Structure formats: structure tokens, C-alpha cells
């Protein structure tokens, strides 16, 4: 009887350990709240962020990089994601001004050990624009410990320039140099809006570096029916992936997905929501005329990771 009890205890512990060795990681450009036309066209932040928070909870993100959010947007998300905290600074002043490249993490699953930020420029320790970039560009990072297993890893999250070709290439080199020097042999995740797709020079610099590899290429299960930019148009189609998750070789990618979730927004005419008139459904069913919308002008990238001891 004692042997059976011991065996059950050992099997339970092993099962618990295996379960703890999987985490869900994501990268999501959530669109900054500086564009008044977004709200005018039905894509305002106040309408979108509750949907974003629900999607994050439903898909079970454990830790994720965000791009473009202003300080108040991050606070809105934090308020709607109990148990989550974020790290990062505003790119304009190193405090709260401008867009962040913030990292959210579940405090019940991870302990933050260290964190910091650097600008992707010739001068990395203060706000400035690098090379041919038209805006200051920032990378935030954290060193985390997975509480159950004790597994320690680095997480870097960035947003590269949307115009500067040289800036993107040099930023790729800079980030890899930082990973080598800061993380060393510690497993590392790099997420972000790289503003280039899988055919670009700066993407290739990273993906063929021998240091980091795109999770898209090494996954066991892939769900990617679209690229990652949608311009707030749920009917758009592209094969360009400009949002990426790169990993060092200690990680195994169980699943990779580009989440094309949509929601519905009302069609309003003369101040009233339009009704759908049809005889093809029961009279007890009431339908309003809505349109499909996407929670951001980017789709999030999500991966489920395990790791090798």
C-alpha cells in the first residue's frame, strides 16, 4: 500500500513538472491611441481593448510583448488583466512619454529577476533616433524565472522603424549583440513588430545567425492562414509576417499561431442600430446588423513553448 501511495505521489509530481514546462508566449502590436480617425471609423481604443483583454485571457497568454501602446493603454490592459504586471518605458523620454515596447507577464507564473531598456541606435542608453530611423525605437527586456520549475530565461521585446532600412538592419545586429552579451547561454525569447517580412535583409540576419530562429519555422503545429498586418480590414489577405517570435535553441515550439480573431461592431443609421430582416431564422431570434472588426491593425502571434533541460 505504501509503495502504491509513493508511486502515485511520484507520478503526480512528474505530471505537475511536465505541465509546468509549457508556457504560452505572444507578440501583439495593439495600435497606438493617437489616431482620432480610428475612433471615427469604429476602431477606437476604448472599443477595442476589452476585446483584446478577453482574447488574451481566452488564449491563455502567460507572457507577451506589446508594441505601440501609450502609458494609459498599458494601464487599461493591466486593469482588465488581473494578476498581470508589465515592464517598460516610453520611448520619447525613458519614462512615460511615447510608445512603449512593454512586456506583460503573469505574476503567478513568473518572477521578474531583472529588467531594463535600450534604444536601437548608435547611443543606446537615452532617447534618440538611430541611423536612418524617423522615430526613436526601443527594446525592453526582462529576466524571468518560471516559478514552478525554476526555469530562467530572458525576454526581449522591440518595435523596429517602419522607414529606415539601415536602421532595421543595424537594430537586428544590435539586438543580437545584446542577447549574446546579456543572456549568454540563458534561453532567450525575442518578440516584436520588426516592420519587415520573412523575405527581408534584417529578418534574414536574425534567422540565419545561428543564435535565434523564427518559431514559425520550427513549430510542430502551425496555424497561420494569414500574415500579421491587416490595416483594420478583416477581409484583407497577405502572406507577409512582420511580427515575429525568435528563440534560442533551448526552446521547443509546440504550437505556432497567427490569431485572426474578429468581433462585431454595430452598423448605425440615424442614431439607431440597423436590424436584420429575414424569415430564415426563428421569430425568437433577434439579429442586429453588425460588421466584422479586428481588435488591432496587426494580428497577434502566439506560440506554446516547452524547453530542454
GROMACS .gro file of C-alpha atoms in nm:
model
  309
    1UNK     CA    1   0.000   0.000   0.000
    2UNK     CA    2   0.286   0.233   0.089
    3UNK     CA    3   0.455   0.156  -0.244
    4UNK     CA    4   0.135   0.239  -0.431
    5UNK     CA    5   0.100   0.566  -0.241
    6UNK     CA    6   0.461   0.655  -0.316
    7UNK     CA    7   0.418   0.567  -0.685
    8UNK     CA    8   0.108   0.786  -0.711
    9UNK     CA    9   0.295   1.074  -0.545
   10UNK     CA   10   0.590   1.038  -0.782
   11UNK     CA   11   0.365   1.021  -1.091
   12UNK     CA   12   0.171   1.325  -0.972
   13UNK     CA   13   0.492   1.520  -0.922
   14UNK     CA   14   0.620   1.420  -1.266
   15UNK     CA   15   0.289   1.519  -1.426
   16UNK     CA   16   0.297   1.854  -1.244
   17UNK     CA   17   0.653   1.917  -1.363
   18UNK     CA   18   0.569   1.834  -1.725
   19UNK     CA   19   0.269   2.067  -1.716
   20UNK     CA   20   0.484   2.344  -1.572
   21UNK     CA   21   0.727   2.315  -1.861
   22UNK     CA   22   0.496   2.474  -2.115
   23UNK     CA   23   0.433   2.845  -2.147
   24UNK     CA   24   0.225   3.048  -2.389
   25UNK     CA   25   0.412   3.342  -2.538
   26UNK     CA   26   0.281   3.610  -2.774
   27UNK     CA   27   0.368   3.930  -2.957
   28UNK     CA   28   0.098   4.188  -3.027
   29UNK     CA   29   0.108   4.533  -3.186
   30UNK     CA   30  -0.208   4.686  -3.038
   31UNK     CA   31  -0.210   5.016  -3.232
   32UNK     CA   32  -0.142   5.341  -3.051
   33UNK     CA   33  -0.427   5.562  -2.931
   34UNK     CA   34  -0.303   5.874  -3.110
   35UNK     CA   35  -0.515   5.834  -3.423
   36UNK     CA   36  -0.850   6.011  -3.392
   37UNK     CA   37  -0.965   5.862  -3.722
   38UNK     CA   38  -0.957   5.515  -3.564
   39UNK     CA   39  -1.244   5.604  -3.332
   40UNK     CA   40  -1.428   5.783  -3.612
   41UNK     CA   41  -1.411   5.465  -3.819
   42UNK     CA   42  -1.525   5.239  -3.535
   43UNK     CA   43  -1.179   5.119  -3.430
   44UNK     CA   44  -1.119   5.330  -3.121
   45UNK     CA   45  -0.908   5.202  -2.833
   46UNK     CA   46  -1.197   5.216  -2.583
   47UNK     CA   47  -1.394   4.982  -2.808
   48UNK     CA   48  -1.101   4.752  -2.881
   49UNK     CA   49  -0.916   4.693  -2.556
   50UNK     CA   50  -1.188   4.493  -2.376
   51UNK     CA   51  -1.186   4.260  -2.677
   52UNK     CA   52  -0.806   4.238  -2.667
   53UNK     CA   53  -0.811   4.156  -2.296
   54UNK     CA   54  -1.076   3.887  -2.347
   55UNK     CA   55  -0.873   3.733  -2.630
   56UNK     CA   56  -0.559   3.728  -2.415
   57UNK     CA   57  -0.745   3.553  -2.133
   58UNK     CA   58  -0.917   3.305  -2.363
   59UNK     CA   59  -0.599   3.200  -2.543
   60UNK     CA   60  -0.412   3.184  -2.215
   61UNK     CA   61  -0.119   3.414  -2.281
   62UNK     CA   62   0.133   3.376  -1.998
   63UNK     CA   63   0.384   3.638  -2.111
   64UNK     CA   64   0.369   3.864  -2.415
   65UNK     CA   65   0.535   4.160  -2.582
   66UNK     CA   66   0.328   4.460  -2.684
   67UNK     CA   67   0.409   4.730  -2.933
   68UNK     CA   68   0.280   5.088  -2.982
   69UNK     CA   69   0.082   5.118  -2.656
   70UNK     CA   70   0.091   5.450  -2.474
   71UNK     CA   71   0.105   5.458  -2.094
   72UNK     CA   72  -0.273   5.487  -2.047
   73UNK     CA   73  -0.331   5.194  -2.283
   74UNK     CA   74  -0.100   4.976  -2.074
   75UNK     CA   75  -0.283   5.080  -1.760
   76UNK     CA   76  -0.618   4.996  -1.924
   77UNK     CA   77  -0.487   4.650  -2.011
   78UNK     CA   78  -0.343   4.595  -1.666
   79UNK     CA   79  -0.680   4.684  -1.509
   80UNK     CA   80  -0.856   4.427  -1.728
   81UNK     CA   81  -0.595   4.154  -1.680
   82UNK     CA   82  -0.591   4.073  -1.307
   83UNK     CA   83  -0.268   3.910  -1.198
   84UNK     CA   84  -0.060   4.063  -1.477
   85UNK     CA   85   0.215   4.322  -1.448
   86UNK     CA   86   0.420   4.494  -1.716
   87UNK     CA   87   0.769   4.636  -1.759
   88UNK     CA   88   0.894   4.901  -1.999
   89UNK     CA   89   0.930   5.274  -2.052
   90UNK     CA   90   0.811   5.531  -2.303
   91UNK     CA   91   1.047   5.570  -2.596
   92UNK     CA   92   1.030   5.952  -2.604
   93UNK     CA   93   1.169   6.026  -2.256
   94UNK     CA   94   1.258   5.692  -2.096
   95UNK     CA   95   0.969   5.738  -1.852
   96UNK     CA   96   0.604   5.755  -1.959
   97UNK     CA   97   0.606   5.961  -2.281
   98UNK     CA   98   0.554   5.800  -2.618
   99UNK     CA   99   0.501   5.444  -2.727
  100UNK     CA  100   0.625   5.151  -2.519
  101UNK     CA  101   0.761   4.810  -2.612
  102UNK     CA  102   0.621   4.673  -2.289
  103UNK     CA  103   0.625   4.313  -2.168
  104UNK     CA  104   0.327   4.177  -1.976
  105UNK     CA  105   0.368   3.871  -1.756
  106UNK     CA  106   0.151   3.662  -1.526
  107UNK     CA  107   0.281   3.723  -1.173
  108UNK     CA  108   0.155   3.386  -1.050
  109UNK     CA  109   0.372   3.207  -1.309
  110UNK     CA  110   0.685   3.419  -1.334
  111UNK     CA  111   0.917   3.606  -1.103
  112UNK     CA  112   1.088   3.909  -1.252
  113UNK     CA  113   1.460   3.896  -1.172
  114UNK     CA  114   1.599   4.189  -1.373
  115UNK     CA  115   1.475   4.429  -1.638
  116UNK     CA  116   1.584   4.724  -1.849
  117UNK     CA  117   1.553   4.908  -2.178
  118UNK     CA  118   1.780   5.026  -2.458
  119UNK     CA  119   1.729   5.238  -2.767
  120UNK     CA  120   1.803   5.085  -3.103
  121UNK     CA  121   2.052   5.349  -3.211
  122UNK     CA  122   2.420   5.431  -3.201
  123UNK     CA  123   2.356   5.567  -2.849
  124UNK     CA  124   2.160   5.304  -2.662
  125UNK     CA  125   2.111   5.446  -2.312
  126UNK     CA  126   1.895   5.753  -2.380
  127UNK     CA  127   1.608   5.852  -2.610
  128UNK     CA  128   1.730   5.917  -2.965
  129UNK     CA  129   1.691   5.811  -3.326
  130UNK     CA  130   1.943   5.575  -3.481
  131UNK     CA  131   2.084   5.561  -3.834
  132UNK     CA  132   1.808   5.647  -4.087
  133UNK     CA  133   1.514   5.587  -3.850
  134UNK     CA  134   1.241   5.851  -3.849
  135UNK     CA  135   1.138   5.779  -3.489
  136UNK     CA  136   1.310   5.672  -3.166
  137UNK     CA  137   1.297   5.293  -3.142
  138UNK     CA  138   1.317   5.099  -2.819
  139UNK     CA  139   1.375   4.745  -2.694
  140UNK     CA  140   1.264   4.645  -2.344
  141UNK     CA  141   1.386   4.328  -2.176
  142UNK     CA  142   1.337   4.119  -1.866
  143UNK     CA  143   1.496   3.820  -1.700
  144UNK     CA  144   1.228   3.585  -1.564
  145UNK     CA  145   1.204   3.270  -1.359
  146UNK     CA  146   0.919   3.025  -1.415
  147UNK     CA  147   0.809   2.974  -1.056
  148UNK     CA  148   0.704   2.607  -1.066
  149UNK     CA  149   1.009   2.471  -1.244
  150UNK     CA  150   1.273   2.733  -1.168
  151UNK     CA  151   1.344   2.766  -1.541
  152UNK     CA  152   1.512   3.102  -1.611
  153UNK     CA  153   1.500   3.289  -1.940
  154UNK     CA  154   1.540   3.633  -2.099
  155UNK     CA  155   1.263   3.808  -2.290
  156UNK     CA  156   1.338   4.093  -2.532
  157UNK     CA  157   1.059   4.290  -2.699
  158UNK     CA  158   1.104   4.557  -2.967
  159UNK     CA  159   0.949   4.772  -3.237
  160UNK     CA  160   1.174   4.846  -3.533
  161UNK     CA  161   1.148   5.154  -3.753
  162UNK     CA  162   0.891   5.149  -4.032
  163UNK     CA  163   1.102   5.350  -4.278
  164UNK     CA  164   1.475   5.321  -4.208
  165UNK     CA  165   1.616   5.022  -4.394
  166UNK     CA  166   1.961   5.068  -4.244
  167UNK     CA  167   1.807   5.125  -3.901
  168UNK     CA  168   1.631   4.790  -3.917
  169UNK     CA  169   1.944   4.603  -4.024
  170UNK     CA  170   2.159   4.771  -3.761
  171UNK     CA  171   1.890   4.720  -3.498
  172UNK     CA  172   1.888   4.348  -3.576
  173UNK     CA  173   2.265   4.335  -3.524
  174UNK     CA  174   2.239   4.538  -3.204
  175UNK     CA  175   1.969   4.318  -3.051
  176UNK     CA  176   2.164   4.002  -3.126
  177UNK     CA  177   2.475   4.156  -2.972
  178UNK     CA  178   2.276   4.243  -2.660
  179UNK     CA  179   2.138   3.889  -2.640
  180UNK     CA  180   2.487   3.741  -2.665
  181UNK     CA  181   2.636   3.973  -2.404
  182UNK     CA  182   2.345   3.987  -2.158
  183UNK     CA  183   2.192   3.643  -2.182
  184UNK     CA  184   2.492   3.432  -2.276
  185UNK     CA  185   2.376   3.069  -2.265
  186UNK     CA  186   2.050   3.155  -2.087
  187UNK     CA  187   1.746   3.067  -2.304
  188UNK     CA  188   1.608   3.377  -2.476
  189UNK     CA  189   1.288   3.488  -2.647
  190UNK     CA  190   1.279   3.790  -2.880
  191UNK     CA  191   0.939   3.924  -2.985
  192UNK     CA  192   0.834   4.230  -3.175
  193UNK     CA  193   0.699   4.422  -3.466
  194UNK     CA  194   1.004   4.410  -3.693
  195UNK     CA  195   0.831   4.602  -3.974
  196UNK     CA  196   0.981   4.359  -4.226
  197UNK     CA  197   0.858   4.027  -4.350
  198UNK     CA  198   1.027   3.690  -4.385
  199UNK     CA  199   1.199   3.788  -4.711
  200UNK     CA  200   1.385   4.092  -4.578
  201UNK     CA  201   1.751   4.151  -4.502
  202UNK     CA  202   1.713   4.223  -4.131
  203UNK     CA  203   1.488   3.919  -4.083
  204UNK     CA  204   1.747   3.700  -4.257
  205UNK     CA  205   2.026   3.846  -4.044
  206UNK     CA  206   1.850   3.719  -3.734
  207UNK     CA  207   1.705   3.395  -3.864
  208UNK     CA  208   2.034   3.270  -4.012
  209UNK     CA  209   2.252   3.396  -3.725
  210UNK     CA  210   2.278   3.062  -3.550
  211UNK     CA  211   2.168   3.245  -3.235
  212UNK     CA  212   1.794   3.295  -3.289
  213UNK     CA  213   1.539   3.113  -3.505
  214UNK     CA  214   1.188   3.208  -3.611
  215UNK     CA  215   0.933   2.999  -3.419
  216UNK     CA  216   0.728   2.977  -3.740
  217UNK     CA  217   0.990   2.751  -3.898
  218UNK     CA  218   1.047   2.511  -3.609
  219UNK     CA  219   0.694   2.453  -3.481
  220UNK     CA  220   0.533   2.112  -3.453
  221UNK     CA  221   0.185   2.258  -3.523
  222UNK     CA  222   0.127   2.570  -3.734
  223UNK     CA  223  -0.191   2.777  -3.769
  224UNK     CA  224  -0.109   3.069  -3.997
  225UNK     CA  225  -0.374   3.135  -4.259
  226UNK     CA  226  -0.273   3.498  -4.296
  227UNK     CA  227   0.017   3.733  -4.238
  228UNK     CA  228   0.028   3.963  -3.937
  229UNK     CA  229  -0.081   4.306  -4.070
  230UNK     CA  230  -0.445   4.376  -4.156
  231UNK     CA  231  -0.489   4.760  -4.166
  232UNK     CA  232  -0.812   4.715  -3.963
  233UNK     CA  233  -0.962   4.528  -4.257
  234UNK     CA  234  -1.084   4.178  -4.162
  235UNK     CA  235  -1.118   4.093  -4.530
  236UNK     CA  236  -0.755   4.164  -4.617
  237UNK     CA  237  -0.510   3.890  -4.706
  238UNK     CA  238  -0.130   3.881  -4.704
  239UNK     CA  239   0.144   3.623  -4.658
  240UNK     CA  240   0.384   3.882  -4.511
  241UNK     CA  241   0.470   3.823  -4.148
  242UNK     CA  242   0.613   4.142  -3.999
  243UNK     CA  243   0.558   4.041  -3.635
  244UNK     CA  244   0.790   3.764  -3.520
  245UNK     CA  245   0.892   3.547  -3.228
  246UNK     CA  246   1.255   3.437  -3.236
  247UNK     CA  247   1.402   3.181  -2.996
  248UNK     CA  248   1.735   3.036  -2.892
  249UNK     CA  249   1.773   2.660  -2.931
  250UNK     CA  250   1.678   2.564  -2.575
  251UNK     CA  251   1.312   2.604  -2.665
  252UNK     CA  252   1.085   2.360  -2.846
  253UNK     CA  253   0.789   2.512  -3.030
  254UNK     CA  254   0.480   2.301  -2.966
  255UNK     CA  255   0.238   2.533  -3.150
  256UNK     CA  256   0.255   2.849  -3.356
  257UNK     CA  257  -0.046   3.059  -3.449
  258UNK     CA  258  -0.139   3.391  -3.608
  259UNK     CA  259  -0.467   3.469  -3.436
  260UNK     CA  260  -0.714   3.624  -3.678
  261UNK     CA  261  -0.994   3.659  -3.421
  262UNK     CA  262  -1.265   3.911  -3.509
  263UNK     CA  263  -1.553   4.069  -3.321
  264UNK     CA  264  -1.868   4.252  -3.429
  265UNK     CA  265  -1.938   4.625  -3.424
  266UNK     CA  266  -2.283   4.777  -3.485
  267UNK     CA  267  -2.393   4.942  -3.806
  268UNK     CA  268  -2.570   5.263  -3.702
  269UNK     CA  269  -2.811   5.459  -3.921
  270UNK     CA  270  -2.983   5.778  -3.800
  271UNK     CA  271  -2.860   5.710  -3.448
  272UNK     CA  272  -3.014   5.362  -3.434
  273UNK     CA  273  -2.872   5.017  -3.486
  274UNK     CA  274  -2.999   4.853  -3.801
  275UNK     CA  275  -3.193   4.529  -3.770
  276UNK     CA  276  -3.157   4.224  -3.992
  277UNK     CA  277  -3.483   4.126  -4.158
  278UNK     CA  278  -3.506   3.762  -4.256
  279UNK     CA  279  -3.759   3.481  -4.249
  280UNK     CA  280  -3.488   3.216  -4.228
  281UNK     CA  281  -3.450   3.206  -3.851
  282UNK     CA  282  -3.697   3.158  -3.562
  283UNK     CA  283  -3.902   3.460  -3.458
  284UNK     CA  284  -3.748   3.436  -3.110
  285UNK     CA  285  -3.410   3.527  -3.259
  286UNK     CA  286  -3.328   3.895  -3.285
  287UNK     CA  287  -3.039   3.996  -3.508
  288UNK     CA  288  -2.877   4.335  -3.542
  289UNK     CA  289  -2.680   4.439  -3.847
  290UNK     CA  290  -2.316   4.437  -3.742
  291UNK     CA  291  -1.985   4.438  -3.926
  292UNK     CA  292  -1.677   4.225  -3.861
  293UNK     CA  293  -1.389   4.411  -3.698
  294UNK     CA  294  -1.039   4.320  -3.580
  295UNK     CA  295  -0.905   4.423  -3.238
  296UNK     CA  296  -0.594   4.588  -3.388
  297UNK     CA  297  -0.435   4.663  -3.724
  298UNK     CA  298  -0.199   4.371  -3.653
  299UNK     CA  299  -0.285   4.011  -3.569
  300UNK     CA  300  -0.109   3.869  -3.263
  301UNK     CA  301   0.143   3.589  -3.295
  302UNK     CA  302   0.118   3.318  -3.030
  303UNK     CA  303   0.338   3.017  -2.952
  304UNK     CA  304   0.328   2.739  -2.696
  305UNK     CA  305   0.679   2.657  -2.583
  306UNK     CA  306   0.846   2.382  -2.387
  307UNK     CA  307   1.215   2.366  -2.309
  308UNK     CA  308   1.503   2.127  -2.297
  309UNK     CA  309   1.689   2.071  -1.972
   0.00000   0.00000   0.00000
